[in-house]
């Protein structure tokens, strides 16, 4: 496969951007080789600058449930751009999207739009601290919540330990306020809340972990989080930036029947444009300015292009039985992949919730970050590059989710399964 033009662009990019990229994982550091540069995309396929076509299971890291350049989203964005791309003033589009979000997500009565998932989470934490008058935040090792200072803190394994900054540039007095626990360990949560509950402003969790690969919550885990936070007067924050509108219209909270106090959204609700949102009950949300005194603002917040795309996205999701379709397609793919690994004797753990899935190259049961770290990342590296050579594009890291769209055809899925057999076989030798 020729990647000459990508290679030239990568050299140019490295001169003017750190690592040649605007988001680290795009640099292919954990899989070796050079990143491909994309020229265009349509439906389930992306096309690089050398003209290579790939079946895409990244989907822009989650937003593209209806694939790339869906005609109705393109039309809505085009139409809106002709009427202006940003006003710095209110529009009806914002209300429409807010109404759809409020309708769909059980915990949200009032919602504030921002520009990214990171911004949504940062703002939600500030709100939780402002609302409770407390400083401490609890999170889980291996959960990613964007790059806000409070959350880029390494988790200690086992018992909760006081955080030390894992990333230079984060002030220690902030990092110390972030407590880390192992995902899926309800006992550790109860112990921590028994000791420190009165100081905890919020516990934040990806209700289905998606940033260490996909790890579903154990039965009862989310319920424990709900009980313990409630008892302690702390807020429960679900970071549904990936799961919101992907696993169901109401997100993971609808799926599992556990309602948090604040929900963070992003990715899908922008239909592929930059967006984020956080919402909750009116009593909590009314602490945000201009009603309350917790300040949060944004020049491009509620941007008309993003709102136009988001509105169509949520319409598309409510019009069809897309979740059944996603389930069917994802099941077809994952059972094919699983059969391959069995036939070839490759130790692999498969996890999936609807259209988000992972295959972990380990013989350990995966339930948290500790177990995920047992994966054979060298094997993954060879597998990834094998797939790429077969024109299949998955996330360039063992610890990322795969995403199915509603328009991947059965044919493309079967092609992927065949390619994966070859890539696994090649990775074995
Ligand atoms: C992607 C992601 C974020 C960050 O969103 P950005 O738009 O990349 O800032 C936060 N939380 C979760 C769970 C995510 O997957």
PDB file of C-alpha atoms and ligand atoms in Angstrom, residues 116-118 121 144-146 206 211 239 241-242 267, ligand 1:
ATOM      1  CA  UNK A 116     -15.989  19.895  23.846  1.00  0.00           C
ATOM      2  CA  UNK A 117     -16.311  17.006  26.227  1.00  0.00           C
ATOM      3  CA  UNK A 118     -13.336  18.315  28.174  1.00  0.00           C
ATOM      4  CA  UNK A 121     -16.482  17.852  32.424  1.00  0.00           C
ATOM      5  CA  UNK A 144     -10.818   9.402  30.827  1.00  0.00           C
ATOM      6  CA  UNK A 145     -12.724  12.613  31.317  1.00  0.00           C
ATOM      7  CA  UNK A 146     -10.918  14.986  29.002  1.00  0.00           C
ATOM      8  CA  UNK A 206     -17.899   6.681  32.692  1.00  0.00           C
ATOM      9  CA  UNK A 211     -11.286   4.888  27.364  1.00  0.00           C
ATOM     10  CA  UNK A 239     -19.536  11.227  31.937  1.00  0.00           C
ATOM     11  CA  UNK A 241     -19.545  11.806  26.362  1.00  0.00           C
ATOM     12  CA  UNK A 242     -19.234   8.446  24.584  1.00  0.00           C
ATOM     13  CA  UNK A 267     -19.300  13.653  20.604  1.00  0.00           C
TER      14      UNK A 267
HETATM   15  C1  LIG B   1     -13.820  12.049  24.439  1.00  0.00           C
HETATM   16  C2  LIG B   1     -14.154  12.074  25.858  1.00  0.00           C
HETATM   17  C3  LIG B   1     -14.043  13.233  26.637  1.00  0.00           C
HETATM   18  C4  LIG B   1     -13.422  14.481  26.105  1.00  0.00           C
HETATM   19  O1  LIG B   1     -14.139  15.034  25.061  1.00  0.00           O
HETATM   20  P1  LIG B   1     -13.371  16.021  24.042  1.00  0.00           P
HETATM   21  O2  LIG B   1     -14.451  16.510  23.142  1.00  0.00           O
HETATM   22  O3  LIG B   1     -12.335  15.195  23.369  1.00  0.00           O
HETATM   23  O4  LIG B   1     -12.771  17.099  24.871  1.00  0.00           O
HETATM   24  C5  LIG B   1     -14.503  13.209  27.935  1.00  0.00           C
HETATM   25  N1  LIG B   1     -15.025  12.103  28.458  1.00  0.00           N
HETATM   26  C6  LIG B   1     -15.149  10.960  27.754  1.00  0.00           C
HETATM   27  C7  LIG B   1     -15.779   9.775  28.385  1.00  0.00           C
HETATM   28  C8  LIG B   1     -14.697  10.909  26.442  1.00  0.00           C
HETATM   29  O5  LIG B   1     -14.776   9.763  25.770  1.00  0.00           O
END
